CSV table of C-alpha atoms in Angstrom, one decimal:
chain,number,residue,atom,x,y,z
A,1,MET,CA,36.0,-3.4,-21.7
A,2,ALA,CA,35.2,-7.5,-22.1
A,3,SER,CA,37.6,-8.1,-18.7
A,4,ASN,CA,35.1,-5.9,-16.8
A,5,LEU,CA,32.4,-8.1,-18.4
A,6,GLU,CA,33.6,-11.4,-17.4
A,7,ASP,CA,34.5,-10.0,-14.4
A,8,SER,CA,31.1,-9.3,-12.9
A,9,ARG,CA,30.0,-12.2,-14.2
A,10,GLU,CA,31.8,-14.5,-12.5
A,11,GLY,CA,31.1,-12.5,-9.2
A,12,ARG,CA,27.9,-12.7,-10.1
A,13,ARG,CA,28.2,-17.1,-10.4
A,14,ALA,CA,30.1,-16.4,-6.9
A,15,SER,CA,27.8,-14.8,-5.0
A,16,THR,CA,24.4,-17.4,-6.6
A,17,GLY,CA,26.6,-19.5,-5.4
A,18,GLY,CA,26.6,-21.7,-8.9
A,19,ASP,CA,23.7,-23.8,-8.8
A,20,ALA,CA,20.3,-22.3,-9.3
A,21,HIS,CA,18.7,-24.8,-8.2
A,22,SER,CA,20.3,-24.8,-4.3
A,23,GLY,CA,17.6,-23.1,-2.9
A,24,ILE,CA,14.5,-24.9,-4.1
A,25,GLY,CA,14.7,-27.6,-1.1
A,26,SER,CA,15.1,-25.4,1.4
A,27,TRP,CA,11.8,-23.3,0.9
A,28,PRO,CA,8.8,-25.3,2.4
A,29,LYS,CA,11.4,-24.5,5.5
A,30,GLN,CA,11.3,-21.2,5.0
A,31,THR,CA,7.9,-21.0,4.5
A,32,LYS,CA,6.7,-22.7,7.9
A,33,GLN,CA,9.5,-20.1,9.5
A,34,PHE,CA,7.8,-17.2,8.1
A,35,LEU,CA,4.2,-18.4,8.6
A,36,GLY,CA,5.5,-19.0,12.1
A,37,ASP,CA,7.1,-15.5,12.5
A,38,VAL,CA,3.5,-13.5,11.2
A,39,ARG,CA,1.2,-15.9,13.8
A,40,ALA,CA,4.4,-14.1,16.4
A,41,GLU,CA,3.8,-10.8,15.5
A,42,THR,CA,0.1,-11.2,15.1
A,43,LYS,CA,0.0,-12.1,18.4
A,44,ARG,CA,1.5,-8.9,19.8
A,45,VAL,CA,-0.4,-6.7,17.8
A,46,THR,CA,-2.7,-4.3,20.1
A,47,TRP,CA,-5.9,-4.5,18.8
A,48,PRO,CA,-8.5,-2.1,19.2
A,49,ASN,CA,-12.0,-2.6,21.9
A,50,ALA,CA,-15.2,-2.1,20.6
A,51,GLN,CA,-15.7,1.6,21.7
A,52,GLN,CA,-12.3,2.7,19.8
A,53,VAL,CA,-14.1,1.0,16.5
A,54,ARG,CA,-16.7,3.2,17.0
A,55,ALA,CA,-15.2,6.1,17.6
A,56,THR,CA,-13.0,5.8,15.1
A,57,THR,CA,-15.7,4.4,12.4
A,58,VAL,CA,-17.8,7.8,13.6
A,59,VAL,CA,-14.4,10.5,12.3
A,60,VAL,CA,-14.3,8.0,9.2
A,61,LEU,CA,-17.6,8.3,8.9
A,62,VAL,CA,-18.0,12.5,9.2
A,63,THR,CA,-14.7,13.2,7.4
A,64,VAL,CA,-16.2,11.7,4.9
A,65,PHE,CA,-19.2,13.4,4.4
A,66,LEU,CA,-17.0,17.1,5.1
A,67,PHE,CA,-15.3,16.2,2.2
A,68,GLY,CA,-18.2,15.1,0.2
A,69,ALA,CA,-20.1,18.3,0.8
A,70,TYR,CA,-16.9,21.0,0.0
A,71,PHE,CA,-16.3,19.2,-3.5
A,72,GLY,CA,-19.9,19.0,-3.9
A,73,ILE,CA,-20.3,22.6,-3.4
A,74,LEU,CA,-16.6,23.7,-5.4
A,75,ASP,CA,-18.2,21.0,-8.4
A,76,TRP,CA,-21.0,23.6,-8.5
A,77,VAL,CA,-19.8,27.2,-8.0
A,78,TYR,CA,-17.7,25.7,-10.7
A,79,THR,CA,-20.1,24.2,-12.5
A,80,GLN,CA,-21.8,27.7,-12.7
A,81,ALA,CA,-18.8,30.3,-13.6
A,82,VAL,CA,-18.1,27.8,-16.2
A,83,GLN,CA,-21.4,28.1,-18.0
A,84,TRP,CA,-21.6,31.3,-17.2
A,85,LEU,CA,-18.5,31.8,-19.2
A,86,LEU,CA,-20.0,29.8,-21.9
A,87,GLN,CA,-22.9,32.2,-22.4
A,88,LEU,CA,-20.7,35.1,-23.1
């Protein structure tokens, strides 16, 4: 049992390279690479035009209104039912 624990500890040490501080000096380079990748990916995005934005905005507003009305009606019905039950 103890040897399994020691083996797993040694495997962990070997996988990290033995030095916990070895990756600290490379973070500026990695950050610059990441930001460059983000910029390149952003340039590949297909952005919607104004007409598409308006159309989807109308769809969202109508959907929100319909769901609001639906839940409002359900709330009123359930409120009436609970009040009727409490009066019994």
